[in-house]
Coordinates of C-alpha atoms and ligand atoms in Angstrom, one line a residue:
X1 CA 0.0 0.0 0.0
X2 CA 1.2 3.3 -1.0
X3 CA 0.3 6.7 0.0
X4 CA 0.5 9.8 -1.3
X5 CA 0.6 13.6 0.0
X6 CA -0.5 16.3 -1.6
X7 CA 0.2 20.2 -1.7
X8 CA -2.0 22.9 -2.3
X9 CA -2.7 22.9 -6.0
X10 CA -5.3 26.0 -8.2
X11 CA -7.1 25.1 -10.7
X12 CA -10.5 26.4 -12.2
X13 CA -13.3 26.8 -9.8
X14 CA -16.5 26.6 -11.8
X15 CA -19.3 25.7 -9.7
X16 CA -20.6 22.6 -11.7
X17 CA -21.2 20.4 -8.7
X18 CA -20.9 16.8 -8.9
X19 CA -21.4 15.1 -5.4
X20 CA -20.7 11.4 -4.3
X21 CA -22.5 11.3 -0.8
X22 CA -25.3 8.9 -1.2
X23 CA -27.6 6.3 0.7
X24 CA -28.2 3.1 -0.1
X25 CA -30.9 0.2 0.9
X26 CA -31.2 -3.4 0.1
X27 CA -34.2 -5.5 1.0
X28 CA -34.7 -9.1 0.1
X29 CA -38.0 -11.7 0.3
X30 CA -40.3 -9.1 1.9
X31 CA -43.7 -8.9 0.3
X32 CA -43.4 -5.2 0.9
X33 CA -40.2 -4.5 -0.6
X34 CA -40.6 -1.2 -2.6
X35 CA -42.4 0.5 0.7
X36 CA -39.6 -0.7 3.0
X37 CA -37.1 0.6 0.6
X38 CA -38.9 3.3 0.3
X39 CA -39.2 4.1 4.3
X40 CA -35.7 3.2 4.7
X41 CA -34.6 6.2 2.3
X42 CA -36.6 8.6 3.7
X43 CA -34.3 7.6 7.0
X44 CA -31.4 8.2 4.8
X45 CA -32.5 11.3 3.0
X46 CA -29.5 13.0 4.8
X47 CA -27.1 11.7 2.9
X48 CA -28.7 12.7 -0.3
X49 CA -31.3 15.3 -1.2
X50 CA -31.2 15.9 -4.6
X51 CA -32.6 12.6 -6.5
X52 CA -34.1 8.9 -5.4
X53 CA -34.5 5.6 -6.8
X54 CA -36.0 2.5 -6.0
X55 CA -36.1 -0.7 -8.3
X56 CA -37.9 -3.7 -7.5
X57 CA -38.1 -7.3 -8.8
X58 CA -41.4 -9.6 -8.7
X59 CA -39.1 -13.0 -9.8
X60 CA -39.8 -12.2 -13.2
X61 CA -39.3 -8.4 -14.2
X62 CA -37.2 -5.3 -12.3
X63 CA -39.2 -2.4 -12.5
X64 CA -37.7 0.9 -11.5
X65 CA -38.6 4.5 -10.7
X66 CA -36.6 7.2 -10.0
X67 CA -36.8 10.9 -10.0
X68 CA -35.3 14.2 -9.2
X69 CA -36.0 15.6 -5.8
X70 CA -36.8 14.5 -1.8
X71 CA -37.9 10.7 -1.2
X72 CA -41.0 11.3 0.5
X73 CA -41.9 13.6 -2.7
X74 CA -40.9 11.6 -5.3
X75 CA -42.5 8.7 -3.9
X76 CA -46.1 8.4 -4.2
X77 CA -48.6 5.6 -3.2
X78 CA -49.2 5.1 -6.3
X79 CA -45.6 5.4 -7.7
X80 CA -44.6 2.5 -5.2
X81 CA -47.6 0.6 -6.6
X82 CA -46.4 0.2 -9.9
X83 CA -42.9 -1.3 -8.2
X84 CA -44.2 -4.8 -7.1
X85 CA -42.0 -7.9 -6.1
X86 CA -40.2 -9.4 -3.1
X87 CA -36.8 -7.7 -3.5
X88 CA -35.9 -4.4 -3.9
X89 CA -32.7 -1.7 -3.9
X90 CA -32.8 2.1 -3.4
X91 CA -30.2 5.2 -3.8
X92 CA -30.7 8.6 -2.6
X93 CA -28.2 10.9 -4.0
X94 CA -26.7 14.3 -3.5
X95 CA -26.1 15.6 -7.2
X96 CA -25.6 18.3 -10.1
X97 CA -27.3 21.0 -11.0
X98 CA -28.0 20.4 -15.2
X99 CA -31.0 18.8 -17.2
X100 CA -27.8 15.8 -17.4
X101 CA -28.6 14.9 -14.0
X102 CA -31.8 12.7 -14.1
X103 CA -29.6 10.5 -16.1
X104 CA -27.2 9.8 -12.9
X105 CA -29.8 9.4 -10.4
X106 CA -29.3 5.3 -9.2
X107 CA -30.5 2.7 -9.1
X108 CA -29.1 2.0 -12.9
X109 CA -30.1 -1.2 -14.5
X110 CA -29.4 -2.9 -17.5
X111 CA -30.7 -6.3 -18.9
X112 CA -27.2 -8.4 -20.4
X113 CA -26.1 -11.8 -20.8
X114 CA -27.1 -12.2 -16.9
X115 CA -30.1 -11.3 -17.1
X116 CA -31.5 -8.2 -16.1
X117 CA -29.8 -6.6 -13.1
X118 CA -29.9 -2.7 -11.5
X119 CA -27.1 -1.4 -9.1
X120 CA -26.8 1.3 -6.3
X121 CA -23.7 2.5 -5.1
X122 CA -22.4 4.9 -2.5
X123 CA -18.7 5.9 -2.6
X124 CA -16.6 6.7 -5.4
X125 CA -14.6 4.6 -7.5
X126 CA -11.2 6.3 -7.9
X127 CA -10.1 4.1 -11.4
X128 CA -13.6 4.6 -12.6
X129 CA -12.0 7.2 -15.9
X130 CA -9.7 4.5 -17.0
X131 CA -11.9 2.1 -17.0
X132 CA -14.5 3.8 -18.9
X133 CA -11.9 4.7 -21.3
X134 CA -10.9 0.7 -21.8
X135 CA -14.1 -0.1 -21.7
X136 CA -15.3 2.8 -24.4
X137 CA -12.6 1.5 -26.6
X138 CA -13.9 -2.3 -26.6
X139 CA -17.4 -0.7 -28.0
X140 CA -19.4 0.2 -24.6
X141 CA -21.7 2.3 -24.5
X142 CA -22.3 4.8 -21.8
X143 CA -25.3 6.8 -21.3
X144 CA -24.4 8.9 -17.6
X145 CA -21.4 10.4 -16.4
X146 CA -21.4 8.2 -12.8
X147 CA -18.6 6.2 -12.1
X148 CA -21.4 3.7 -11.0
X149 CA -22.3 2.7 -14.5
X150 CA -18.9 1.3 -15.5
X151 CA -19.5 -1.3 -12.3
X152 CA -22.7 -2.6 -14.7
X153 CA -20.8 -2.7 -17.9
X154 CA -17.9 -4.5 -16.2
X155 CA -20.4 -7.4 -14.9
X156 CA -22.0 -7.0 -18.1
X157 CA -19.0 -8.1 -20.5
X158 CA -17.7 -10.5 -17.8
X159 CA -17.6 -14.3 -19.6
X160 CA -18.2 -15.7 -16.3
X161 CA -21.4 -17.7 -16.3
X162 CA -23.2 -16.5 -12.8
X163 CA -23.8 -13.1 -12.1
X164 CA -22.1 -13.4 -8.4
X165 CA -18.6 -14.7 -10.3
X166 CA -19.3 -11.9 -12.9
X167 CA -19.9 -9.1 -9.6
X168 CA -16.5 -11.0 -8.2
X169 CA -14.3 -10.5 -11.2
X170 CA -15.7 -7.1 -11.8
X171 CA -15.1 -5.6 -7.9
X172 CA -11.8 -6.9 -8.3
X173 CA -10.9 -4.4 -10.8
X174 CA -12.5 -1.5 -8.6
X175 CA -10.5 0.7 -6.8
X176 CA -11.2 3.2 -4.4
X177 CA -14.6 3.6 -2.4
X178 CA -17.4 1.3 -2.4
X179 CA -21.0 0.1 -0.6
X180 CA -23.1 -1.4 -3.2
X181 CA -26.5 -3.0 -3.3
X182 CA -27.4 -5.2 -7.0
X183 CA -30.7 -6.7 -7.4
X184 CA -31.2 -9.6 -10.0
X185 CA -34.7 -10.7 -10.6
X186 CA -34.5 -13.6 -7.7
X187 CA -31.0 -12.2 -5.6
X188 CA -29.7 -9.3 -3.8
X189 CA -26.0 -9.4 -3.4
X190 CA -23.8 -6.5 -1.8
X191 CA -20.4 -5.6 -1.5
X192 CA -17.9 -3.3 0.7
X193 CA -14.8 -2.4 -0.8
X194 CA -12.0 -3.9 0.8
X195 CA -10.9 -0.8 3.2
X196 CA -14.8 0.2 4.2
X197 CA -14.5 3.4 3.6
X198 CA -18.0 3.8 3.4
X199 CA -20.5 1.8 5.6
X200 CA -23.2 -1.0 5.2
X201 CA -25.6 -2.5 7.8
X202 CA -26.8 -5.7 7.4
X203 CA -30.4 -6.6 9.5
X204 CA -33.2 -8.8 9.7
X205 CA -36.7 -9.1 9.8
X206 CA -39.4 -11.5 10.9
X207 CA -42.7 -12.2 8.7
X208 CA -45.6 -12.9 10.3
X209 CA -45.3 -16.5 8.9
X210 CA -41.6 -17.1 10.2
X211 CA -39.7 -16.2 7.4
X212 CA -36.8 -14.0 7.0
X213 CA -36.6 -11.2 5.0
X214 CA -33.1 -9.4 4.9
X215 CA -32.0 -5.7 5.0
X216 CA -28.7 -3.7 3.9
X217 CA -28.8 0.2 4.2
X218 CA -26.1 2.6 4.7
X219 CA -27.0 3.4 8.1
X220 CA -28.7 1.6 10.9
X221 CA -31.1 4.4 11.2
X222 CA -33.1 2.9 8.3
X223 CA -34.0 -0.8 10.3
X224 CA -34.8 1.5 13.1
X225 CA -37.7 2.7 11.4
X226 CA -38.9 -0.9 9.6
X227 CA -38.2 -2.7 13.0
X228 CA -35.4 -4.7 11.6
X229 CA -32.9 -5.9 13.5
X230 CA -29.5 -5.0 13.2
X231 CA -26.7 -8.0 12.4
X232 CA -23.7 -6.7 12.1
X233 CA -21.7 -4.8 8.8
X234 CA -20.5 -5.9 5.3
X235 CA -17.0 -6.4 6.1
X236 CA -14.6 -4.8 4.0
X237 CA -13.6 -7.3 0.7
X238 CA -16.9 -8.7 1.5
X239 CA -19.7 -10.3 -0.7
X240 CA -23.2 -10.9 0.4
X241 CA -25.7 -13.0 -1.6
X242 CA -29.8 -13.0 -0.5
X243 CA -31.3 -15.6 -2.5
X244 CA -33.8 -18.3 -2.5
X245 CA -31.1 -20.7 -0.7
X246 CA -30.7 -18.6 1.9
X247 CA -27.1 -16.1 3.2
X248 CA -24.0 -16.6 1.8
X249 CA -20.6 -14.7 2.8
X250 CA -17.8 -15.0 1.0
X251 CA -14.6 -12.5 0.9
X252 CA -14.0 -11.8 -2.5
X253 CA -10.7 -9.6 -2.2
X254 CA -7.5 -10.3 0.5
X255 CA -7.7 -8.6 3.3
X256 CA -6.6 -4.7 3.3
X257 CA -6.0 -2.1 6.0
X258 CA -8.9 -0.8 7.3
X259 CA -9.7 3.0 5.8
X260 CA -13.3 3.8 7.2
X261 CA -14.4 7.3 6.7
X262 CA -14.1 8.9 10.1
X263 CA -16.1 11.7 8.9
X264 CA -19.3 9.9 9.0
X265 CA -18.4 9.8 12.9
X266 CA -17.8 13.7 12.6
X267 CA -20.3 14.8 10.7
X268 CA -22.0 12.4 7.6
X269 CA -23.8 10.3 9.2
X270 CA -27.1 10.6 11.9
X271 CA -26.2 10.7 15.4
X272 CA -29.0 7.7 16.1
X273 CA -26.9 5.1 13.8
X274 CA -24.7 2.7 15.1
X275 CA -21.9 3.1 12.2
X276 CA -18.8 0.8 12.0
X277 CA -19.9 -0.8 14.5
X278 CA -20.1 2.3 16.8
X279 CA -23.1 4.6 18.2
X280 CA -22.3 8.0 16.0
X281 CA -23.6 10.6 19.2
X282 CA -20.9 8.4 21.2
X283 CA -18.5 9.7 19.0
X284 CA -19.8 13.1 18.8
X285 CA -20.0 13.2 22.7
X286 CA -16.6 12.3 23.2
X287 CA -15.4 14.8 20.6
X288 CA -16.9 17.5 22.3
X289 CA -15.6 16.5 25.5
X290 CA -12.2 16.3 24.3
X291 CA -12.3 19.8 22.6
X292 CA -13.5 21.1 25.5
X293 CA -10.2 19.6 27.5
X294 CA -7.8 20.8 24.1
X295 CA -9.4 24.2 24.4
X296 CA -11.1 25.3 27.5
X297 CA -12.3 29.1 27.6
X298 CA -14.0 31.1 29.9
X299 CA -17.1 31.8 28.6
X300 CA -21.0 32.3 29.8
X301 CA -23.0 29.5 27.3
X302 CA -21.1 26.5 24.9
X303 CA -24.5 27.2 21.7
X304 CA -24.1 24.3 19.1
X305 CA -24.4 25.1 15.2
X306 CA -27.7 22.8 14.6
X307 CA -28.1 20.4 13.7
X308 CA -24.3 18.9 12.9
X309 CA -22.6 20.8 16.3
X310 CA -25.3 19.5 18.7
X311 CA -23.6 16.7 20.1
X312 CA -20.8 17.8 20.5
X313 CA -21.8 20.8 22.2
X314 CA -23.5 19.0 24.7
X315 CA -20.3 17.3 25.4
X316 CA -18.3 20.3 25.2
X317 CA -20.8 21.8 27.9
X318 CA -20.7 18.7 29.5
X319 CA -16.9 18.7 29.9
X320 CA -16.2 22.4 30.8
X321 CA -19.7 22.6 32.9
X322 CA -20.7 25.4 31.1
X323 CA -24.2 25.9 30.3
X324 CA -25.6 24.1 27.3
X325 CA -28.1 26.9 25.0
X326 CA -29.5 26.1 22.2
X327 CA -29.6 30.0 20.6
X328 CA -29.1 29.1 17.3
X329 CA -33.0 27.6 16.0
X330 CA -33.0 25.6 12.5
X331 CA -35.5 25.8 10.3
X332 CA -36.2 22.1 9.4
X333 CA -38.5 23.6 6.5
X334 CA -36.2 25.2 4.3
X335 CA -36.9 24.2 0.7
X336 CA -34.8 24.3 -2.6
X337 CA -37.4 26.6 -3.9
X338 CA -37.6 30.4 -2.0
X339 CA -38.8 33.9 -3.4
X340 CA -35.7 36.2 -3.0
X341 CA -36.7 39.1 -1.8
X342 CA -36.0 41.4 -4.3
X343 CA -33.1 43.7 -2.2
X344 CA -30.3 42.4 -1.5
X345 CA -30.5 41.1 2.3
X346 CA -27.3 40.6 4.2
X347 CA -26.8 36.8 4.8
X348 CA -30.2 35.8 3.4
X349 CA -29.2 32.3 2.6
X350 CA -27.7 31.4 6.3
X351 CA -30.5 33.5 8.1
X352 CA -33.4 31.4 6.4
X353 CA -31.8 28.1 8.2
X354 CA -30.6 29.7 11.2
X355 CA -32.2 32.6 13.6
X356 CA -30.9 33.4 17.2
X357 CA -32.4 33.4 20.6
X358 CA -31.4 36.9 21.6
X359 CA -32.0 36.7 24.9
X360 CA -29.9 33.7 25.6
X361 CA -26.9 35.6 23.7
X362 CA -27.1 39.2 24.7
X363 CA -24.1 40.2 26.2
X364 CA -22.8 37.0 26.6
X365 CA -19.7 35.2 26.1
X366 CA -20.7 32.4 23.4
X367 CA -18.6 29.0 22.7
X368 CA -20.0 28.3 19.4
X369 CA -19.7 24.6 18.5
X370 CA -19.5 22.9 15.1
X371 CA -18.2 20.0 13.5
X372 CA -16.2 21.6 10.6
X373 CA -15.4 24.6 8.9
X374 CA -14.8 23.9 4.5
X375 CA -14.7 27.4 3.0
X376 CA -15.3 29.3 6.1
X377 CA -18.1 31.3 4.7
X378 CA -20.9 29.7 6.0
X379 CA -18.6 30.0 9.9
X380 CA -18.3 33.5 9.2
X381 CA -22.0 34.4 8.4
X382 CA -23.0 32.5 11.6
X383 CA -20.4 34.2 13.9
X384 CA -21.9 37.8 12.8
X385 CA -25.6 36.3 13.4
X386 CA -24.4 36.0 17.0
X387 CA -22.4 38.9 17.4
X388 CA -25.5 40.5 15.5
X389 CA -27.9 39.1 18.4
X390 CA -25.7 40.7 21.0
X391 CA -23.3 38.3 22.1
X392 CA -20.4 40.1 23.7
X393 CA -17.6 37.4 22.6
X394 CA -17.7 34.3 20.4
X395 CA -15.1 31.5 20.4
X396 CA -15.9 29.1 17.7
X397 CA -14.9 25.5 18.7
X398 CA -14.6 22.8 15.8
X399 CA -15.0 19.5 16.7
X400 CA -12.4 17.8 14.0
X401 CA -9.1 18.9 12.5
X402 CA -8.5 21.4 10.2
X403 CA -9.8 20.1 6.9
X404 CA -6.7 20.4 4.1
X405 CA -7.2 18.0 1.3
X406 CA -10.1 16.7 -0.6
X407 CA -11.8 13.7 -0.4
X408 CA -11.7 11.1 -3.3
X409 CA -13.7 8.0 -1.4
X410 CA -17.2 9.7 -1.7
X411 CA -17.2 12.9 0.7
X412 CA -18.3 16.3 -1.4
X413 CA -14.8 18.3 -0.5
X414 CA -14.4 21.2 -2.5
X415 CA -11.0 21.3 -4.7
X416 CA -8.0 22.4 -2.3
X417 CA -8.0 26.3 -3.8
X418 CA -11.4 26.3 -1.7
X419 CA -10.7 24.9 1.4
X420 CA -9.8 27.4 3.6
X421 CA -7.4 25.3 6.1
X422 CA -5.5 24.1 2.8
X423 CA -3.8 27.6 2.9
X424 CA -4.6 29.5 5.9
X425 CA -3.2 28.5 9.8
X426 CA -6.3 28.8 12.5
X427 CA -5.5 32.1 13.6
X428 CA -5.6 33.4 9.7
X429 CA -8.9 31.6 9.5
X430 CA -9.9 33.3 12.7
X431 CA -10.2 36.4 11.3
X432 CA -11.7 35.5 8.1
X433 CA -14.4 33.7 10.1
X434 CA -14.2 37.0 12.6
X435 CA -14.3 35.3 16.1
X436 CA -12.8 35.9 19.0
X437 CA -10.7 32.8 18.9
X438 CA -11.0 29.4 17.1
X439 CA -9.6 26.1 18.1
X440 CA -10.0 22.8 16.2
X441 CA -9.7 19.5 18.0
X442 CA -6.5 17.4 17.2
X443 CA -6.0 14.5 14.9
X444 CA -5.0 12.4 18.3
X445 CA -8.5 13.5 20.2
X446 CA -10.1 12.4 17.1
X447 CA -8.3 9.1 17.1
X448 CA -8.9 8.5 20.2
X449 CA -13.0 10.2 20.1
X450 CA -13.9 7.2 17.5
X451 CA -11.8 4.4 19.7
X452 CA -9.6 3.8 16.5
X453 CA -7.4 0.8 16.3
X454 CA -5.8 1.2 13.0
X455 CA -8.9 1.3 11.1
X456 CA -10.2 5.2 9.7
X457 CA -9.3 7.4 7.2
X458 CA -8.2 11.0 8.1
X459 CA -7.0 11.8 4.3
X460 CA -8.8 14.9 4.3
X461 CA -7.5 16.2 7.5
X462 CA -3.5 14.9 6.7
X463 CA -3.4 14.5 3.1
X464 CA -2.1 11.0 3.6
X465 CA -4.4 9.2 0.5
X466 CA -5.1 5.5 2.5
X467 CA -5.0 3.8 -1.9
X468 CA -2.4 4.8 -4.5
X469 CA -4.4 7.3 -6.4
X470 CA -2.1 6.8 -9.9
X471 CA -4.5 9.6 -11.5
X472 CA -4.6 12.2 -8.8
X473 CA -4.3 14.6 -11.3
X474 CA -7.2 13.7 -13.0
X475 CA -9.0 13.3 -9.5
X476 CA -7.8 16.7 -8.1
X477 CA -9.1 18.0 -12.0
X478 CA -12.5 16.7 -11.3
X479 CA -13.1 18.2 -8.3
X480 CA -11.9 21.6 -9.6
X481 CA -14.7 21.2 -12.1
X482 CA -17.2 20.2 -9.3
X483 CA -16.5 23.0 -7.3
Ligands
AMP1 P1 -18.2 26.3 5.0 O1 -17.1 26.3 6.0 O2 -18.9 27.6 4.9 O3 -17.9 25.7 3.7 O4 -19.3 25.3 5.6 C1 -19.1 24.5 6.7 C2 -20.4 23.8 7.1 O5 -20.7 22.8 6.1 C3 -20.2 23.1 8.4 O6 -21.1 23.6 9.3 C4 -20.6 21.6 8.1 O7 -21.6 21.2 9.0 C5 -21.0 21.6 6.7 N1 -20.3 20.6 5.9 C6 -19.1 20.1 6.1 N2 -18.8 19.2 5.2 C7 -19.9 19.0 4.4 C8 -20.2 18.2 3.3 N3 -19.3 17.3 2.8 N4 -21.4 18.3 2.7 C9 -22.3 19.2 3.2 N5 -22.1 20.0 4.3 C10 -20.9 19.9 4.9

């Protein structure tokens, strides 16, 4: 294993954004399938807002539907009617801007030599250019711009005879990030990459008549809300067939260092989801806790950033036995569609999500907790709000390292020309971001906030790329274009 360091690099910053956060769900032999998949979406709609998917399989057909837009809108009673069958997979996906993007939105699916088969994929497949370039040049066709397609044409064009040898040889060629949920018209079958740098739950439900149906989401938060129970994960290099005989597990690739994305501790991922085999608000807790130990300050209330500084202030306020405020109120509400008002209103965008509690800020000294800081602008327009509201100093706490280097294994990181820690030190950033101090919490509290043994990623907060990435060039050149 190689790794590979990078240095600030500029490049064109157009704002063509291309994201790779996503959730996936798996369900297999319920009669319900499509409205389980469907409910456990909606759970993961944080990790995607932009389109959804679901395609289901009755034994003899897949039928799919997928649309731009939030789950619960997209999915109709009478959409989900017309998706009938036993087994089904669904993607909810954080994506472009463009009349192109209806065309990425997952599940895909494709009828070959196999039969016909859909996929879903969260993560993001750092060979996925070369491949599509080999596989252009052999004569295959590509109709999106996803790295998730060249997965289907590589099981596709496979000459091996089952579909779970053809998914073996084709993972094998993957590299980078990948959870991925396939349906075939009488299987489900999943996959982890072989570092797990992204997550995948595995669960169970009973029928009323005794049988099993099985579940694979992203998060656990999704069998809460079905009542399935959680198993355990997809280990890394892991396959998992669901098919009329029953489980099978089988590693598919040798065994790799662990790389799991220790921002879906930080930040990704719900607080109420067990992830990697860990409660997230644990983690967010202890982070708190920790930054309040690294960077104590005397100060009147510790007021989280809602909804992703929450529990970490509570552990900060916990820790330093400061009193906990919540003066900072979200607006749950906010939609993509707004009237503007027609003059220009200072920090409109920030101020429909967020308002203060003036009274529980004026003239106060205010810890203001959050879990990171990208660009800084979005910091900075929350820091006036409070000094707007009256608070008489504000020390922003941030409950993870300085971010420096973008992420290539499915977190949307800006290109490192945007992200602010790439080029600035903390007390630069401090007066961009206009506080009265800032402190982020160290690399070895975060270690040690997520109980790591070896087994996360911290790439975007030390550069050090867990995969060779032989076309960072390329990489660093797409997310320059995605802005
Ligand atoms: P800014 O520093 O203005 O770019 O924004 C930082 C805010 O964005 C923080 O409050 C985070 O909660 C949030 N954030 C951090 N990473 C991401 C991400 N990958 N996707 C969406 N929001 C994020």
């Amino acid at each position: 294993m190689k790794s590979k360091t990078l240095r600030s690099r500029r490049g064109d910053r157009s704002r063509d954004k291309f994201h790779d956060e996503c959730g996936v769900v798996a369900i297999y032999g319920h009669p319900e399938a499509a409205n389980l998949a469907y409910l456990g979406l909606y759970a993961l709609q944080h990790r995607g807002q932009e389109s959804a998917g679901i395609c289901s399989s009755d034994g003899r057909a897949i039928h799919c539907h997928k649309s731009m837009g939030h789950v619960a809108d997209i999915f109709t009673p009478e959409v989900l009617g017309r998706l009938p069958g036993d087994h089904a997979i669904g993607h909810t996906r954080y994506s472009t801007a463009g009349d192109t993007v209806l065309l990425n939105a997952q599940p895909f699916s494709v009828s070959c030599n196999k039969g016909r088969i859909a996929v879903a994929h969260n993560g993001n497949i750092t060979n996925a250019a070369e491949l599509r370039r080999e596989l252009e040049r052999e004569g295959s066709i590509f109709q999106a711009s996803s790295d998730t397609e060249v997965i289907l044409h590589l099981v596709a064009r496979s000459r091996e005879r089952t579909l779970s040898g053809a998914l073996r040889e084709a993972l094998m060629q993957l590299e980078g990030a990948f959870s991925l949920v396939f349906l075939a018209e009488d299987r489900i079958l999943v996959a982890r990459d072989p570092h797990g740098f992204r997550p995948l739950a595995f669960g169970q439900m009973e029928l009323p008549d005794g049988r099993r149906a099985y579940v694979f989401a992203s998060e656990t938060c999704a069998f809460d809300l079905i009542t399935a129970v959680y198993l355990g994960d997809v280990e890394p290099g892991e396959m998992v067939i669901a098919g009329p005989e029953g489980i099978t597990r089988e590693r598919y690739a040798p065994v790799r260092p662990r790389a799991q994305c220790v921002f879906e501790h930080v930040y990704f991922s719900r607080p109420d989801s067990v992830v990697f085999g860990r409660p997230v608000e644990q983690s967010r807790e202890n982070l708190g806790r920790l930054l309040a130990r690294e960077a104590p300050v005397e100060a009147d209330v510790v007021v989280p950033v809602p909804d992703s500084g929450v529990a970490a202030a509570i552990g900060y306020a916990a820790e330093s036995k400061i009193p906990f405020r919540q003066a900072l109120i979200r607006n749950h509400y906010v939609g993509r569609t707004f009237i503007e008002p027609s003059q220009a209103i200072r920090d409109f965008g920030v101020k429909l999500k967020l308002n203060p509690v003036r009274h529980l800020l004026e003239g106060k000294r205010v810890i203001l907790v959050d879990d990171s800081i990208v660009r800084g602008t979005t910091s900075r327009k929350i820091v006036r709000m409070v000094r707007g509201a009256g608070a008489r100093e504000v020390h922003l706490r941030i409950s993870c390292p300085p971010t420096i280097s973008p992420c290539f294994y499915g977190v949307d990181t800006p290109c490192v020309a945007e992200l602010i820690a790439a080029s600035n030190g903390v007390e630069q950033i401090r007066r961009f971001v206009e506080a009265d101090s800032l402190a982020y919490l160290s690399l070895g509290a975060l270690r040690e906030a997520v109980a790591d043994r070896g087994d996360y990623c911290y790439a975007c907060y030390t550069g050090n790329y867990p995969t060779e990435l032989v076309n960072i060039e390329e990489l660093m050149a797409s997310k320059d274009r995605r802005g």
